CSV table of C-alpha atoms and ligand atoms in Angstrom, one decimal:
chain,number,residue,atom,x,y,z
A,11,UNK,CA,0.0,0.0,0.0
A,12,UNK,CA,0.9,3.6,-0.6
A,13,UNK,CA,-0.2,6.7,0.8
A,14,UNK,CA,0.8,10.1,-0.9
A,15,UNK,CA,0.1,13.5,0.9
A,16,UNK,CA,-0.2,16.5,-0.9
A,17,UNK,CA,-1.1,20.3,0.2
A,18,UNK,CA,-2.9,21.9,-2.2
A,19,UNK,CA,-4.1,25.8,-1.4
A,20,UNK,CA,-4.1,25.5,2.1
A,21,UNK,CA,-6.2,22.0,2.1
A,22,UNK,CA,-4.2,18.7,2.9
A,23,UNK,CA,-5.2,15.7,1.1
A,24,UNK,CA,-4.1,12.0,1.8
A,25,UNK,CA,-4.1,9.3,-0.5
A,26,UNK,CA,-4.1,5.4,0.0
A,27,UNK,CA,-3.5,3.5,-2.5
A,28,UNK,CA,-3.7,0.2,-2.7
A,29,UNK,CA,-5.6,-3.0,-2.3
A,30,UNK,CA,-7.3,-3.3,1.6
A,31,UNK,CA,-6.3,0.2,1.9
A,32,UNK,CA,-9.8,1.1,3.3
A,33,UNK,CA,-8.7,-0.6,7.0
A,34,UNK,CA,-5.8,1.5,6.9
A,35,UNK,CA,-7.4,4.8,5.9
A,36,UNK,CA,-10.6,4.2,8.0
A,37,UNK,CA,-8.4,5.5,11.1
A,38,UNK,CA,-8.1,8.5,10.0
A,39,UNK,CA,-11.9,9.0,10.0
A,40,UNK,CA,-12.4,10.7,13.5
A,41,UNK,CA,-14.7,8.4,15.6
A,42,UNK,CA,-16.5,11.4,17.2
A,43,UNK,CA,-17.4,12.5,14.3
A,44,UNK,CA,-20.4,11.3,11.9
A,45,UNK,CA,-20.5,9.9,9.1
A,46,UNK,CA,-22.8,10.5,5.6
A,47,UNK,CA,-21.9,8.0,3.0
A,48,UNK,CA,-23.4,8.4,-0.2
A,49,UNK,CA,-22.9,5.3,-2.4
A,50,UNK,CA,-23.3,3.7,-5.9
A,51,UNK,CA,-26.1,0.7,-6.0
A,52,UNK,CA,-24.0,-1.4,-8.1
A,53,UNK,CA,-21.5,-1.4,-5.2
A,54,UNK,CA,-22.1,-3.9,-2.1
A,55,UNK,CA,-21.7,-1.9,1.0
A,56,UNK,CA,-21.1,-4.7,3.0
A,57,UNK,CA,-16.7,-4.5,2.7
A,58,UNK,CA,-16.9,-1.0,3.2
A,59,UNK,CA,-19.4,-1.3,6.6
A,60,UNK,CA,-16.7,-3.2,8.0
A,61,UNK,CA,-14.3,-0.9,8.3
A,62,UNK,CA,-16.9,1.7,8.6
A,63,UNK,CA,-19.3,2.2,11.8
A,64,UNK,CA,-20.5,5.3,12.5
A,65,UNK,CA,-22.9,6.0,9.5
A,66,UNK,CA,-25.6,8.1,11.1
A,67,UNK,CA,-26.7,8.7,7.2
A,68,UNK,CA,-26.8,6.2,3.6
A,69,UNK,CA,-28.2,7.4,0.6
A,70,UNK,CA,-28.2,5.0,-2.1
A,71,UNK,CA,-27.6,6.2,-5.8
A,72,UNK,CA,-28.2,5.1,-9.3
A,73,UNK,CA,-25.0,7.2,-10.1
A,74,UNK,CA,-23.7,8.1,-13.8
A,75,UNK,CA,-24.7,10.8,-16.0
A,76,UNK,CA,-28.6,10.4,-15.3
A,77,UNK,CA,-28.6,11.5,-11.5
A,78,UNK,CA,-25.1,14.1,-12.1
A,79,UNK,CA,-27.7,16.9,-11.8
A,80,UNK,CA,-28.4,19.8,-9.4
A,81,UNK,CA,-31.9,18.1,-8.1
A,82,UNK,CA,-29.4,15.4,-6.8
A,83,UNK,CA,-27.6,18.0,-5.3
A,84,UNK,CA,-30.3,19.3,-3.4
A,85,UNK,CA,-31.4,16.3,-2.1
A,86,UNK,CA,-27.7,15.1,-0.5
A,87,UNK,CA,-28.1,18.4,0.9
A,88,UNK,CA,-31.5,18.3,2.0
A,89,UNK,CA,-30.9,14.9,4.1
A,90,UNK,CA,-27.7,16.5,5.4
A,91,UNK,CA,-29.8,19.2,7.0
A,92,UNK,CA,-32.3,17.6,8.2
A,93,UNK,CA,-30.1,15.0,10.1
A,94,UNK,CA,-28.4,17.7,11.4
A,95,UNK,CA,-25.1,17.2,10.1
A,96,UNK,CA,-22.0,19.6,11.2
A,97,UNK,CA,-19.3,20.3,9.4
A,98,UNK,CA,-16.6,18.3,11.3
A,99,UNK,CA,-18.8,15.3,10.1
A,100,UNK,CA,-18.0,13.7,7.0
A,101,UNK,CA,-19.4,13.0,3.8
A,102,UNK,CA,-18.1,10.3,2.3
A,103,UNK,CA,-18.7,9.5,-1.7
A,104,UNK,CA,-17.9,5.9,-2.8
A,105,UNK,CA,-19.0,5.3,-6.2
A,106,UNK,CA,-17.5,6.4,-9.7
A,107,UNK,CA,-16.7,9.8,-11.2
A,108,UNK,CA,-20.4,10.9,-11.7
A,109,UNK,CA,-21.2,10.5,-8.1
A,110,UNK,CA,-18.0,12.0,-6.6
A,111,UNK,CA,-18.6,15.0,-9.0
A,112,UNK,CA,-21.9,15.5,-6.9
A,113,UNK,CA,-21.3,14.2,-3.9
A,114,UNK,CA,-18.1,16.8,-3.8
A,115,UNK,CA,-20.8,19.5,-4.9
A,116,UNK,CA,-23.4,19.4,-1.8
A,117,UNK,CA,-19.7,18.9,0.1
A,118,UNK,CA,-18.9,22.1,-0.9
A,119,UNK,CA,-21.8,24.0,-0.6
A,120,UNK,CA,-23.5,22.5,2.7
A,121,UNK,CA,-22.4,25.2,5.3
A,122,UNK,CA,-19.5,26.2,3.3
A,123,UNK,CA,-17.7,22.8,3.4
A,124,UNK,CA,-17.4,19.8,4.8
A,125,UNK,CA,-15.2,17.4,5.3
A,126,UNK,CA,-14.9,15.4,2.0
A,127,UNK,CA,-14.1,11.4,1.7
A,128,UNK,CA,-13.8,10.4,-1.8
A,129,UNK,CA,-13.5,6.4,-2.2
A,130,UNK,CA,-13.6,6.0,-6.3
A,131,UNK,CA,-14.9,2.3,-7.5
A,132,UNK,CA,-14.7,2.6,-11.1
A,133,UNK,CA,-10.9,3.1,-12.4
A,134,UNK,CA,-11.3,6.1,-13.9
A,135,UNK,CA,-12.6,7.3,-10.2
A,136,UNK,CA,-8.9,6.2,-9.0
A,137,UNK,CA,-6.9,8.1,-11.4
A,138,UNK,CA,-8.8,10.9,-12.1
A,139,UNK,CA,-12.0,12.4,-10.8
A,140,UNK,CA,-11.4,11.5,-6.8
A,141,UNK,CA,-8.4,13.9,-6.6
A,142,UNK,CA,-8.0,17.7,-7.7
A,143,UNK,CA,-11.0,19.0,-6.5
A,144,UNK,CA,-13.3,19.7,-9.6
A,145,UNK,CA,-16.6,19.1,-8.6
A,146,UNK,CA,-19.8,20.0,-11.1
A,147,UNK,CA,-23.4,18.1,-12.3
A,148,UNK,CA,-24.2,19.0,-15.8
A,149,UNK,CA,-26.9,21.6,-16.7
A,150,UNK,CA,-29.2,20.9,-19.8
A,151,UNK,CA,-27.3,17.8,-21.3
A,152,UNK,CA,-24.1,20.4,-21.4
A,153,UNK,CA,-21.2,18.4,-18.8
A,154,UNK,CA,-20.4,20.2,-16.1
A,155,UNK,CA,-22.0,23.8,-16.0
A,156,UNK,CA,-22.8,23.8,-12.3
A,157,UNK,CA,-19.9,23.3,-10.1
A,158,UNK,CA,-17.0,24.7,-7.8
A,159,UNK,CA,-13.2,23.3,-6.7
A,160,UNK,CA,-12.7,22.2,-3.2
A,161,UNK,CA,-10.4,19.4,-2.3
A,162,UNK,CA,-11.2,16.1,-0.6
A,163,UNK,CA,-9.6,15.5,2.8
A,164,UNK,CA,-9.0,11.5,2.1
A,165,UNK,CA,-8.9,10.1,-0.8
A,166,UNK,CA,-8.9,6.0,-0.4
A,167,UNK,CA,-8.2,4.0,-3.7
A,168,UNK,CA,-8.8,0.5,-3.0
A,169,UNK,CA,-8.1,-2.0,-5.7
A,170,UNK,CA,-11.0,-4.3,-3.9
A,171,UNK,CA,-13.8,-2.3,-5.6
A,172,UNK,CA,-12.5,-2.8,-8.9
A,173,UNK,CA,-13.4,-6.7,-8.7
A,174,UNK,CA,-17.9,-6.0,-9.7
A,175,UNK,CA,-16.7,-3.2,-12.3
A,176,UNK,CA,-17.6,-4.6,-15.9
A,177,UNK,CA,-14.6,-4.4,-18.1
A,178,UNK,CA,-16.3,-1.8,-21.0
A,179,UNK,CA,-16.0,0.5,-17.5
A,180,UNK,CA,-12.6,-0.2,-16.5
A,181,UNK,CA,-11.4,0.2,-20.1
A,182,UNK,CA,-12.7,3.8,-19.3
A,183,UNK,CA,-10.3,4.7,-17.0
A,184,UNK,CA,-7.5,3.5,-19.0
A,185,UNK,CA,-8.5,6.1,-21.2
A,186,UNK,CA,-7.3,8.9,-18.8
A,187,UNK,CA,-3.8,6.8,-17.7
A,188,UNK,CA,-3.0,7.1,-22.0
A,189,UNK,CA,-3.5,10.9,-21.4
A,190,UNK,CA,-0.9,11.1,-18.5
A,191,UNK,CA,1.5,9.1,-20.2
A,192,UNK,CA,1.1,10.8,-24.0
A,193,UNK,CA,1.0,14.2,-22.1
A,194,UNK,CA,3.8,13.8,-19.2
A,195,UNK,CA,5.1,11.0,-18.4
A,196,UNK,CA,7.4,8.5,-20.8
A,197,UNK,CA,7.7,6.0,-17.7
A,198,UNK,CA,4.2,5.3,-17.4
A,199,UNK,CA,3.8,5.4,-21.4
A,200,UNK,CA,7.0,2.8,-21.1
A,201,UNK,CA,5.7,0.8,-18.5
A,202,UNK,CA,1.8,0.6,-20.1
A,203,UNK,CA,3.5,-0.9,-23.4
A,204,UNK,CA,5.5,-3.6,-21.4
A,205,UNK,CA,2.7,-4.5,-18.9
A,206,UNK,CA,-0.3,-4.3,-21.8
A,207,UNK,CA,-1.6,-7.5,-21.1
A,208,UNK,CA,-1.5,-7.5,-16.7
A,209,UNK,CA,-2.9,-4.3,-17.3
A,210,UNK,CA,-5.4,-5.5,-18.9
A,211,UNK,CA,-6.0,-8.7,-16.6
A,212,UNK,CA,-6.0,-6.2,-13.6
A,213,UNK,CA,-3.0,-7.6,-12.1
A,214,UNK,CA,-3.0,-6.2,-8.6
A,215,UNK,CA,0.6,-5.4,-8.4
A,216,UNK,CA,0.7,-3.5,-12.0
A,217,UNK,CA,-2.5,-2.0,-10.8
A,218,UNK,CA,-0.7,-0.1,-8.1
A,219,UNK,CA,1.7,1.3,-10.1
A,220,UNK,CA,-0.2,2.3,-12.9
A,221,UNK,CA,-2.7,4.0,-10.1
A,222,UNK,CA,0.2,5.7,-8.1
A,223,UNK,CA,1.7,6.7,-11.2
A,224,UNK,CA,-1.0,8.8,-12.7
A,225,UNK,CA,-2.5,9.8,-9.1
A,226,UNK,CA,1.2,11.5,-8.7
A,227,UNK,CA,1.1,12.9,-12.3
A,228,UNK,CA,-1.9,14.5,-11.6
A,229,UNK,CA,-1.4,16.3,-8.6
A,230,UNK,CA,2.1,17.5,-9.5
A,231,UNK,CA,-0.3,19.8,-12.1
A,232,UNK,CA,-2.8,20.3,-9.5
A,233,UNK,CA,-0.1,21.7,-6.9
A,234,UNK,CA,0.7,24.6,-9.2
A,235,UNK,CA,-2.4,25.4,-10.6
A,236,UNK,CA,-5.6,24.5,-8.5
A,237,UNK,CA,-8.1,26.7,-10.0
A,238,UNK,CA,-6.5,26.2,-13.9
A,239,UNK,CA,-5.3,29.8,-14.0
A,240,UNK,CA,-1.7,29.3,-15.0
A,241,UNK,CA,-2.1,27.4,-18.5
A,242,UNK,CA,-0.4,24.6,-16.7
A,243,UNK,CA,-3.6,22.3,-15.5
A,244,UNK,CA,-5.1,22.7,-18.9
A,245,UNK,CA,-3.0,19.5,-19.4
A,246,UNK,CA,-5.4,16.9,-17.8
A,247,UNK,CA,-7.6,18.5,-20.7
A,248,UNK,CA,-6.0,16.8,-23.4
A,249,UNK,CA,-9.1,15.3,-25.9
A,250,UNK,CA,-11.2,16.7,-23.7
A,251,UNK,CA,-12.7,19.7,-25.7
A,252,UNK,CA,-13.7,17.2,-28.8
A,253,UNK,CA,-14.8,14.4,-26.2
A,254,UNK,CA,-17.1,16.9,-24.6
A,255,UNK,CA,-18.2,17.4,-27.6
A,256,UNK,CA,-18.9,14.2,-28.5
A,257,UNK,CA,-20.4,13.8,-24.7
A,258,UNK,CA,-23.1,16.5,-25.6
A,259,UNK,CA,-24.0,15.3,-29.0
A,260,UNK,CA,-24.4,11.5,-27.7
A,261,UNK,CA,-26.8,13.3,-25.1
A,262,UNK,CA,-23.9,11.8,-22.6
A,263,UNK,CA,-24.7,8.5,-23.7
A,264,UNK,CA,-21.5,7.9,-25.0
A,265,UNK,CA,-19.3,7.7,-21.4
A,266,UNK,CA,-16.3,9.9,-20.6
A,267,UNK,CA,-13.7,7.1,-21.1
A,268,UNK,CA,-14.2,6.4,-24.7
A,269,UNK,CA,-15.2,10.2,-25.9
A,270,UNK,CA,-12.1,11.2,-24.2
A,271,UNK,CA,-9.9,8.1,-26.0
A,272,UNK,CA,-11.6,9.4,-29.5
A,273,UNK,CA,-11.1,13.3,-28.6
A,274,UNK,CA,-7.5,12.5,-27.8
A,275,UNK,CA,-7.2,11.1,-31.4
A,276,UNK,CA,-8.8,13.7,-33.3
A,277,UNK,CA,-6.4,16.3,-30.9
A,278,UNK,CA,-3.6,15.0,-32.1
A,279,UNK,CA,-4.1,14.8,-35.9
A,280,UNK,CA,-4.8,18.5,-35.0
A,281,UNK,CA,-1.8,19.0,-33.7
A,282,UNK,CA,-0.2,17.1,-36.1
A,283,UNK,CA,-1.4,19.5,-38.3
A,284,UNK,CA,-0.3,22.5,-36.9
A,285,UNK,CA,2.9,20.7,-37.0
A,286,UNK,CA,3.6,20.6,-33.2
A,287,UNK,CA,4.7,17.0,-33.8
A,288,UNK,CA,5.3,14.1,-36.6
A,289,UNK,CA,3.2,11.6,-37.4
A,290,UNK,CA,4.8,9.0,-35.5
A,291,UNK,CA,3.2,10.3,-32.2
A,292,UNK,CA,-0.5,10.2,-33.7
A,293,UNK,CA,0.4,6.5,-34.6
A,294,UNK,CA,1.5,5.4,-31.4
A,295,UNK,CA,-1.6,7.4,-29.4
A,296,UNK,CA,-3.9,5.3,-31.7
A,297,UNK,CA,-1.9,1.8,-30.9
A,298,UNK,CA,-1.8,2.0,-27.8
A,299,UNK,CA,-5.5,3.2,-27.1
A,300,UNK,CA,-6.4,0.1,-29.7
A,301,UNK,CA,-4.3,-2.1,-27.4
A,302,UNK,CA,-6.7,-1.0,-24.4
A,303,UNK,CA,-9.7,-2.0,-26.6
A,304,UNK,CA,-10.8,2.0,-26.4
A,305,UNK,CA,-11.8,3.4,-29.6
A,306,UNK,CA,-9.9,5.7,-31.8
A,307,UNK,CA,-12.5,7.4,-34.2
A,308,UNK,CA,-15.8,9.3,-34.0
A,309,UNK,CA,-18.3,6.0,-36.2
A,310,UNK,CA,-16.9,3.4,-33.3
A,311,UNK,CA,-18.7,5.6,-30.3
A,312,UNK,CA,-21.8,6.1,-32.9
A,313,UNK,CA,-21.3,9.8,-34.3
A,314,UNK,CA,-22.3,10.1,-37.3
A,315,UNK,CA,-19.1,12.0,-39.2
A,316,UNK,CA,-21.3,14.2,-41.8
A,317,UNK,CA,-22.0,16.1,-38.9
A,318,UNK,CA,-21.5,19.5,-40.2
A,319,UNK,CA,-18.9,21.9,-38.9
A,320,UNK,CA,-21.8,24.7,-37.3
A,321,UNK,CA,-23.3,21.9,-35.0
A,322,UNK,CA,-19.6,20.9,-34.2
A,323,UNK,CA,-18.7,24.9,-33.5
A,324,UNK,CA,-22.4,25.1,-31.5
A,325,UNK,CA,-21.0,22.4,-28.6
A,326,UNK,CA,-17.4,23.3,-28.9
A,327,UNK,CA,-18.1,27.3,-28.8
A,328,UNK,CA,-19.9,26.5,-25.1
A,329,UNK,CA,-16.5,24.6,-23.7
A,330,UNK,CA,-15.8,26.4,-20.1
A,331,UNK,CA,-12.0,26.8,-21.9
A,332,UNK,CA,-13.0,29.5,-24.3
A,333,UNK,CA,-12.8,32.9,-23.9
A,334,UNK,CA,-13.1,35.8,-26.6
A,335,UNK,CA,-13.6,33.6,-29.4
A,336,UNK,CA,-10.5,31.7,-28.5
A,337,UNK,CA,-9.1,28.6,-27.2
A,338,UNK,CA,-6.1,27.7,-24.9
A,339,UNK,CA,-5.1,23.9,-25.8
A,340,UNK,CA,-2.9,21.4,-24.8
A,341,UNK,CA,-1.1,19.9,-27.3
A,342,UNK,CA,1.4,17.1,-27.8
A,343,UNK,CA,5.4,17.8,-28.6
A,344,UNK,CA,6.2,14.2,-28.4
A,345,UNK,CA,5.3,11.5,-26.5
A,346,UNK,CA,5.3,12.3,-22.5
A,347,UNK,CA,5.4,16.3,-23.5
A,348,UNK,CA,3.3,19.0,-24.4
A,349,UNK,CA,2.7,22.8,-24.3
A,350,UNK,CA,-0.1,24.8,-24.1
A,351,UNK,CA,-1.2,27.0,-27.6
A,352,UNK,CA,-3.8,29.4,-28.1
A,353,UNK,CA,-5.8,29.2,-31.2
A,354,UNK,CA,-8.9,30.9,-32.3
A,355,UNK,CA,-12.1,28.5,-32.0
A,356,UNK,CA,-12.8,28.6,-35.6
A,357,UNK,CA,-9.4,27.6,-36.5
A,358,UNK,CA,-9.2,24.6,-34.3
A,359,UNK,CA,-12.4,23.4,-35.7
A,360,UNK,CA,-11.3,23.6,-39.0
A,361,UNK,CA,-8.7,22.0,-38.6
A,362,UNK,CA,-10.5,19.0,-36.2
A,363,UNK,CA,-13.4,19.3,-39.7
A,364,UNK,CA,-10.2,18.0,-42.1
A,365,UNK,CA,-9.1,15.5,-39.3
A,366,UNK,CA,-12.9,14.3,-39.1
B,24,NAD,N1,-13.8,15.7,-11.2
B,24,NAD,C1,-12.9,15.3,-12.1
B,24,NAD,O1,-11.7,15.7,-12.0
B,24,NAD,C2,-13.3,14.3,-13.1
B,24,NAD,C3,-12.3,13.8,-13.9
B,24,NAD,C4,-12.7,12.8,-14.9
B,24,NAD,C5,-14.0,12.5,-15.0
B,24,NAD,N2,-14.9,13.1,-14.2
B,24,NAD,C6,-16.3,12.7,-14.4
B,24,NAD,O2,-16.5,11.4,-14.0
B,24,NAD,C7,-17.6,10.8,-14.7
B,24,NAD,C8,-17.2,9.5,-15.3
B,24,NAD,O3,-16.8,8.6,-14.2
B,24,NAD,P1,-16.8,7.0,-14.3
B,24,NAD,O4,-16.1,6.6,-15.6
B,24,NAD,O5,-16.4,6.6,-13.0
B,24,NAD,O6,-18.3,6.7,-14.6
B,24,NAD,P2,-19.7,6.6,-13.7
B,24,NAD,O7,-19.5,7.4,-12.5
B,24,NAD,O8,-20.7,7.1,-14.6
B,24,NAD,O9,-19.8,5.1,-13.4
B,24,NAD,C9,-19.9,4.2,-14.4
B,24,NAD,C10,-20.8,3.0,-14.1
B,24,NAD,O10,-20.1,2.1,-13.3
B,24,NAD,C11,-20.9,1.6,-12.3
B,24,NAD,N3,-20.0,1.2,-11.2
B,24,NAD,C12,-19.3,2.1,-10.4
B,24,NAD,N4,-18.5,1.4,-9.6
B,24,NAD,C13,-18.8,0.1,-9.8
B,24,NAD,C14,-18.2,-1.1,-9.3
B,24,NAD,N5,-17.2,-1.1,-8.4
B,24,NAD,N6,-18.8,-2.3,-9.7
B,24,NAD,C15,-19.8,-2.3,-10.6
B,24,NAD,N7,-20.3,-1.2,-11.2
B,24,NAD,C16,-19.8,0.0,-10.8
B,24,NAD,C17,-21.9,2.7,-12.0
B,24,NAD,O11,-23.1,2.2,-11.5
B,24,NAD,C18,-22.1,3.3,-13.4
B,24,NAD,O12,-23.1,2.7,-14.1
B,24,NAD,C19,-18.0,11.8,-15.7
B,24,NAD,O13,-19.2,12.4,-15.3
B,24,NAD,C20,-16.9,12.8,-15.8
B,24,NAD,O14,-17.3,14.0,-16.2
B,24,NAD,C21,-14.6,14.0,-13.3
């Protein structure tokens, strides 16, 4: 097991990483305090009520895309009142990214803040959305519109609950590990190609790495730049502002993983074609993603490529990264580097419409 501890703006966070790393982590949970968990139905509760006693509330949630949503929101917040919860209690969110994202929401907001637990189930949960402190619910089928930073307390990433996830979900999460490696980090790109298969397999011991690997990348962005104001956490955006895109058109039926595996794709041919880097990069994006059994173009997550370029520039025009007509993207300078460029929306849609 690992445990990484990171300040960021004033708030310390702990992780644990590692499988049974909930016994470990469940004494730091302060036994005078009380407990609101807020958890996934497709996860048993049973391994996590071991560890866990005082749980004076449980609300049980469908989770993904269809309850990410302000009413949800309300209601977490609306049972925390009415229970009477303070804000040295805890709120504990174990489930995958959708429910963290609200969960960390009503954390937020309920009497300013309190304290936060996030305990990620699905993969992508591990390495991505339980640490950094983006919260948000989407507003009208857009992703994300509603939401604030604030930083979880604990963070507990416990291989166990990976053993119910179906594989099209952990494949998901694999998704955002190819963006730390393409984007920062050689060793993990390295060490993906030469553990492919126990990757795959979800060999325990690989697991770990790969987890503290990307859990480390990411917060040595989110350390400098909590509130993305310095052009510097704009990295973990990489094929984000296509795979929004492609989010919003598949009325988020398409799932984050494999619209961000696409955007990544269609990012780099852009870049590719701004010549930031050869071709050689775009090849080995698309092999590697191919090796994780994620997708790679826009007809394998069902959108239809005649889509014309305004409906493209109506979704991308509304990405939270634009301002004054223009863009500030990451983009590729080999593998395991990048830079951030600014380019004027209509320009990088053109040039997305010829990679299309
Ligand atoms: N806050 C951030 O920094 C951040 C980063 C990346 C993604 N996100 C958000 O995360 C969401 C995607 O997260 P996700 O990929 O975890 O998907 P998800 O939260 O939608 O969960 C996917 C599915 O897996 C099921 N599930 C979860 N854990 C399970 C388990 N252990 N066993 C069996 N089934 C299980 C859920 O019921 C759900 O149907 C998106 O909304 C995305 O915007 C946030």
């Amino acid at each position: 097991m690992r445990t990484i501890n990171e300040e960021i703006c004033c708030n310390k966070t702990r992780v644990f990483i590692g499988k049974n790393s909930l016994g470990i982590a469940a004494q730091e949970i302060s036994h005078d305090s009380r407990v609101a968990l807020i958890r996934q139905e497709a996860v048993n509760p049973s391994y996590f009520l071991t560890h866990i006693k005082n749980v004076g509330l449980e609300i049980v949630m469908k989770g993904g895309e269809d309850s990410k949503n302000i009413e949800t929101v309300l209601h977490i917040i609306n049972e925390l009142y009415s229970k009477e919860f303070q804000r040295s209690d805890y709120l504990i969110a174990l489930g995958g990214g959708a429910l963290m994202d609200t969960v960390g929401l009503a954390a937020a907001l309920y009497l300013r803040g309190l304290r936060l637990v996030n305990i990620p189930t699905t993969l992508l949960g591990m390495v991505d959305a339980s640490i950094g402190g983006k919260t948000a619910v989407n507003f009208r089928n857009m992703k994300n519109v509603i939401g604030v930073f604030y930083q979880p307390s604990i963070v507990v990433i416990d291989l166990n609950f990976l053993e119910t996830l179906p594989a099209l979900e952990y494949v998901n999460g694999l998704a955002e590990v190819v963006k730390y490696a393409f984007t920062m980090d050689i060793e993990l790109y390295e060490y993906l190609h030469s553990n492919a298969e126990r990757v795959l397999n979800r060999d325990y011991a690989v697991l770990e790495d790969v987890i503290s690997m990307s859990v480390r990348d990411k917060l040595s962005i989110v350390k400098i730049d909590p509130y993305e104001l310095k052009r510097t956490r704009i990295v973990l955006n990489y094929g984000h502002t296509v795979g929004h895109a492609i989010e919003t058109l598949s009325q988020l039926r398409v799932s984050h993983g494999r619209a961000v595996a696409v955007g990544m794709v269609y990012e780099s041919c852009v870049g590719e074609m701004l010549g930031y880097h050869n071709h050689h990069v775009s090849e080995k994006l698309k092999e590697m993603l191919r090796l994780f059994e994620l997708p790679t173009k826009l007809d394998e997550v069902g959108i239809n490529r005649e889509i014309n370029t305004e409906v493209w520039r109506s979704v991308m025009a509304r990405d939270k990264k634009v301002h004054r007509g223009k863009l500030v993207i990451p983009v590729l300078t080999d593998i395991g580097s990048w830079k951030p460029v600014e380019i004027v929306v209509d320009e990088f849609i053109e040039a997305f419409m010829r990679c299309v």
